[in-house]
C-alpha positions in Angstrom: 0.0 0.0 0.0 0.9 3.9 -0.2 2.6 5.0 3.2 -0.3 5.5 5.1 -1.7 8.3 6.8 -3.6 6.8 9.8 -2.8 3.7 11.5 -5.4 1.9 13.9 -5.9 -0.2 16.2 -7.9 -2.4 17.9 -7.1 -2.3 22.0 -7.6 -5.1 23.8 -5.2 -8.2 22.9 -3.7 -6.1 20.2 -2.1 -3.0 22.4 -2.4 -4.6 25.8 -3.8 -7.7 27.8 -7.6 -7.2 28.2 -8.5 -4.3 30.0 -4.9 -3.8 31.2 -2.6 -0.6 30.9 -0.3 -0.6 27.7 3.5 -1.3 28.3 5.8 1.5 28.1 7.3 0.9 24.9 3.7 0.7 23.3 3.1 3.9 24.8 7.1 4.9 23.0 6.2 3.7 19.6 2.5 5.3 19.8 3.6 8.5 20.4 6.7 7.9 17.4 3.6 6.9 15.3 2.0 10.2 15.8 4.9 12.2 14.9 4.3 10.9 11.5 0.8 9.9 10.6 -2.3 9.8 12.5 -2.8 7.6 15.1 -6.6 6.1 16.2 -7.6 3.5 17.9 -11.0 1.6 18.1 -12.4 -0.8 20.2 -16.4 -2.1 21.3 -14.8 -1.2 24.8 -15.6 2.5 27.2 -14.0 5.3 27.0 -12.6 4.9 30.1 -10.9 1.8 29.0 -9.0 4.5 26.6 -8.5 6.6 28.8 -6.9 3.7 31.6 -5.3 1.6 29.4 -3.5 4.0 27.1 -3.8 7.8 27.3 -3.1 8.3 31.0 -0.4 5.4 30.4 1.6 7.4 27.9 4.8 9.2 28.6 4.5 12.8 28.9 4.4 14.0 25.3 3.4 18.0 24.2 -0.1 18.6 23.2 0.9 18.6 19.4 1.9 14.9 19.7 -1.7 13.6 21.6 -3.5 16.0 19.2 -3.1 13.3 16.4 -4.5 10.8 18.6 -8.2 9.2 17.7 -10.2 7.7 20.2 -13.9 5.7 19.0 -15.0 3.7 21.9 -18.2 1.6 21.2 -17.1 0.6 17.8 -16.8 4.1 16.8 -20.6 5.0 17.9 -18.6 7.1 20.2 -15.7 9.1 19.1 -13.0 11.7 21.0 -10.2 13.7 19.9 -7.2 14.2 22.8 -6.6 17.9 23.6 -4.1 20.6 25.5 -7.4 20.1 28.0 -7.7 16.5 27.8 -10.4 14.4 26.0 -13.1 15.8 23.7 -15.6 14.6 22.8 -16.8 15.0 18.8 -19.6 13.0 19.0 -22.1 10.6 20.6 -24.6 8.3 19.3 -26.6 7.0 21.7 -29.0 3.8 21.7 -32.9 4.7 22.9 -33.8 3.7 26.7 -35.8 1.2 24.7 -33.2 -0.5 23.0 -31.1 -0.5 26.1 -33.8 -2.0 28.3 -34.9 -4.8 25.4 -30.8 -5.3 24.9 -30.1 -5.7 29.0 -32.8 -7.9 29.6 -32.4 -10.1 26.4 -29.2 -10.7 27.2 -29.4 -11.7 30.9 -32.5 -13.8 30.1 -30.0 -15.9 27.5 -27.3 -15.8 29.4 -29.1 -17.3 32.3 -31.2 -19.9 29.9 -28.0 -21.2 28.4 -26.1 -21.6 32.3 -23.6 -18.9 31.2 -24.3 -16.6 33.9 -21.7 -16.5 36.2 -21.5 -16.2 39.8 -18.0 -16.0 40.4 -17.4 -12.5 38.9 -15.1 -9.1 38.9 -17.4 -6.3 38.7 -20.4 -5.7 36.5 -21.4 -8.3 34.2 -23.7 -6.1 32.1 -22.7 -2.3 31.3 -24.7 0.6 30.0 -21.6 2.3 27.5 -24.5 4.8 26.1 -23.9 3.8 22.3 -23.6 0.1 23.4 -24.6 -3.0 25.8 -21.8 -5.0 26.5 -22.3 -8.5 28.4 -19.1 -9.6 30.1 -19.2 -13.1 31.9 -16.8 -13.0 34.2 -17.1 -9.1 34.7 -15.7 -5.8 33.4 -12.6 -6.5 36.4 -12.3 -10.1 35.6 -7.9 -11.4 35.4 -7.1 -12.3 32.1 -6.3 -15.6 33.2 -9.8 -16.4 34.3 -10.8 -14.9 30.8 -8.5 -16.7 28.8 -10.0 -20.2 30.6 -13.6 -19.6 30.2 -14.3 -19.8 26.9 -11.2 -20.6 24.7 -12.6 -21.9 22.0 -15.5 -19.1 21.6 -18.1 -21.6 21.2 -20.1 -20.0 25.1 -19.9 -16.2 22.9 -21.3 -17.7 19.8 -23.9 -19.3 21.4 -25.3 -16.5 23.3 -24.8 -13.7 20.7 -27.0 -16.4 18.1 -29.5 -16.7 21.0 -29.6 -12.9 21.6 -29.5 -12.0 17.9 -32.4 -14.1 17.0 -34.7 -12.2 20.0 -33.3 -8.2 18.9 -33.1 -8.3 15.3 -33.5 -4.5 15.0 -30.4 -4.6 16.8 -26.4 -5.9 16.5 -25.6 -8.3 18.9 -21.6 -9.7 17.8 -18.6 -11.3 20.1 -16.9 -8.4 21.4 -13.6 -9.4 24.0 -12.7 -12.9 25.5 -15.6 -13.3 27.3 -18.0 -10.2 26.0 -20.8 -10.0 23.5 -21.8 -6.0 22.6 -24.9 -5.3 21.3 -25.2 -1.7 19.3 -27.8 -0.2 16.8 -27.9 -2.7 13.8 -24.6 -2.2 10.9 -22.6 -1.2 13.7 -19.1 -2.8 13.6 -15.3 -1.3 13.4 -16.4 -1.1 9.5 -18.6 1.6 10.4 -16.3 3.5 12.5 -13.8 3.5 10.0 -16.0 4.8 8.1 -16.8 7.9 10.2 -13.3 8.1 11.2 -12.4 8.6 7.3 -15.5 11.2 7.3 -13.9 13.4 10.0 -10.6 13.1 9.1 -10.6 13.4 5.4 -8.7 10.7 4.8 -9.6 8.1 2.2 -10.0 4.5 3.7 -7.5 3.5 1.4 -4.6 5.7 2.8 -5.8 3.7 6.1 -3.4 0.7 8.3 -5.7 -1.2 10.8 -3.7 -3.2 12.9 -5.5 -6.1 15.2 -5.8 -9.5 16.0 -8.7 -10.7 15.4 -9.1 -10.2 11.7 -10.3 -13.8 11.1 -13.9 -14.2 9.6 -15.3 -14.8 13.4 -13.6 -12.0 14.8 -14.6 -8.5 15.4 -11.8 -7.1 13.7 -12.8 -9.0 10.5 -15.3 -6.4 9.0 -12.6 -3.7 8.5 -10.8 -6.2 6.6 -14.0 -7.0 4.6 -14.6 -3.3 3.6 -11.0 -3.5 1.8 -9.1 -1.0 4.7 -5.3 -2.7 4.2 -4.9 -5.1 7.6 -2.3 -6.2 9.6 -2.8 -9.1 12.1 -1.0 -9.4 14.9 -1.2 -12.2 18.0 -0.8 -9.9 21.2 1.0 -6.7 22.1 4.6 -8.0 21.9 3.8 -8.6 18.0 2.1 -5.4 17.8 5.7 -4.1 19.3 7.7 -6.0 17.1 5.2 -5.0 13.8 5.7 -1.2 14.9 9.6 -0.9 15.1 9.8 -1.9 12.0 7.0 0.0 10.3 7.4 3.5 12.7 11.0 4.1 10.9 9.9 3.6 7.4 7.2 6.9 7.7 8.4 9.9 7.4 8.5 13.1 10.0 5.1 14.8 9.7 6.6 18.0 8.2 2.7 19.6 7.2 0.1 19.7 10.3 -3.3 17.1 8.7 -5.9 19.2 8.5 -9.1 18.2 10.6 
C-alpha cells in the first residue's frame, strides 16, 4: 500500500492484555507513530478503558503529539479527539432507553437460559456504554487468566450472541472481547467507524493501516478487513511491538500539520 496516513488499532489483545494498561514501549512507539501519521484506535470497549489503558499510560508528550490521537470507543458510535485540555468529545450516538432496556434484559435472560451466567465475577457483568450493551461473563474486572479459561474456543460467545441475535433483530448483537458480546444499533461494527473516522478526518479509507488481532472471519476485527481498509494481524502486544519498530521508521517526519 501507499505509506499510510492513519494507522489503527484495535485495543484489547492487540495494544495490551484485556483491560490492562499498555507497556511502556507501546506507549514509546504510539507516540513515534503520531509524529508521523495519524494515530486512532478503536475498540467495542468505554472510554474509560481508553482513557486507563492507554492515554493516562503514555509518557508525557506536548499537546501537538496527543493532538493526532483518535479515540472511537463503542465501535466508533462514540468518538474523542485528545486535547491541551484533555479528551473531547466529537460526538455521541446513543442507543434509545428502549433498546437498552430490550438489549439488557435479552441478554441476561439468554445468558441465564443457556447456564452462562456466572457467579463467580469481577465487577459488573452487564454495562450501560451509552452507544452500546456490553455482556461480560466474568465481569468488566475479571484477570485475564480467568478470561482466557472460560471460553477458549468461543463456542459459550457464539452461542449466546446467536440466541440474543435471534430475539433483537433490529439490533447488532456480535462477540466483542474474550468473554463479552456487545450489542449496538444494527450495521454497527469497526467497518462503520472506519468509516466515520475517514468522514472526520478526510482521509480516504485506502490511505488507512488497521492493525488487530482478530481479523479472522469470526472475529470482530474481521469487518474492516471485509470493507478493503489494508490489515495487519498481529497475535498480542509484543507482535504489535515487534510489527511497529519496523513499520514506525519507514514513515516519514510529519513536516505539514493534517488538516481536521
Amino acid at each position: 500500500m501507499p505509506t499510510p496516513r492513519l494507522v489503527a488499532f484495535d485495543l484489547d489483545d492487540t495494544l495490551a492484555p484485556s483491560k490492562t494498561a499498555i507497556q511502556p514501549a507501546i506507549g514509546e512507539l504510539l507516540l513515534e507513530l503520531a509524529d508521523r501519521v495519524e494515530v486512532a484506535i478503536i475498540s467495542g470497549g468505554q472510554l474509560g478503558q481508553f482513557r486507563s489503558q492507554v492515554i493516562d499510560r503514555l509518557p508525557d508528550a506536548a499537546a501537538e503529539r496527543l493532538s493526532h490521537f483518535h479515540l472511537l470507543p463503542a465501535c466508533g458510535t462514540q468518538y474523542y479527539r485528545v486535547g491541551i485540555e484533555g479528551v473531547a468529545e466529537v460526538y455521541l450516538h446513543p442507543l434509545t432507553d428502549d433498546q437498552k432496556s430490550r438489549a439488557l434484559a435479552v441478554v441476561e435472560a439468554e445468558a441465564r437460559r443457556l447456564g452462562l451466567w456466572e457467579t463467580r465475577t469481577w465487577g459488573d457483568i452487564l454495562e450501560d456504554r451509552g452507544s452500546q450493551i456490553t455482556f461480560s461473563a466474568l465481569g468488566q474486572q475479571a484477570p485475564v487468566a480467568a478470561k482466557s479459561a472460560w471460553d477458549p474456543t468461543g463456542e459459550k460467545k457464539d452461542a449466546l450472541r446467536s440466541a440474543a441475535a435471534a430475539l433483537l433483530p433490529d439490533l447488532e448483537v456480535r462477540s466483542g472481547g474474550s468473554t463479552s458480546v456487545d450489542i449496538t444499533d444494527r450495521g454497527i461494527d469497526k467497518a462503520y467507524g472506519m468509516t466515520r473516522l475517514a468522514e472526520q478526518t478526510g482521509i480516504p479509507l485506502g490511505d488507512m493501516l488497521f492493525v488487530g488481532d482478530r481479523l479472522d472471519e469470526q472475529g470482530n476485527d474481521y469487518p474492516v478487513l471485509a470493507m478493503g481498509v489494508e490489515c495487519h494481524a498481529v497475535n498480542g502486544w509484543e507482535d504489535t511491538v515487534a510489527y511497529l519498530e519496523v513499520l514506525v521508521p519507514t514513515l516519514p517526519m510529519r513536516t505539514v500539520a493534517v488538516a481536521r
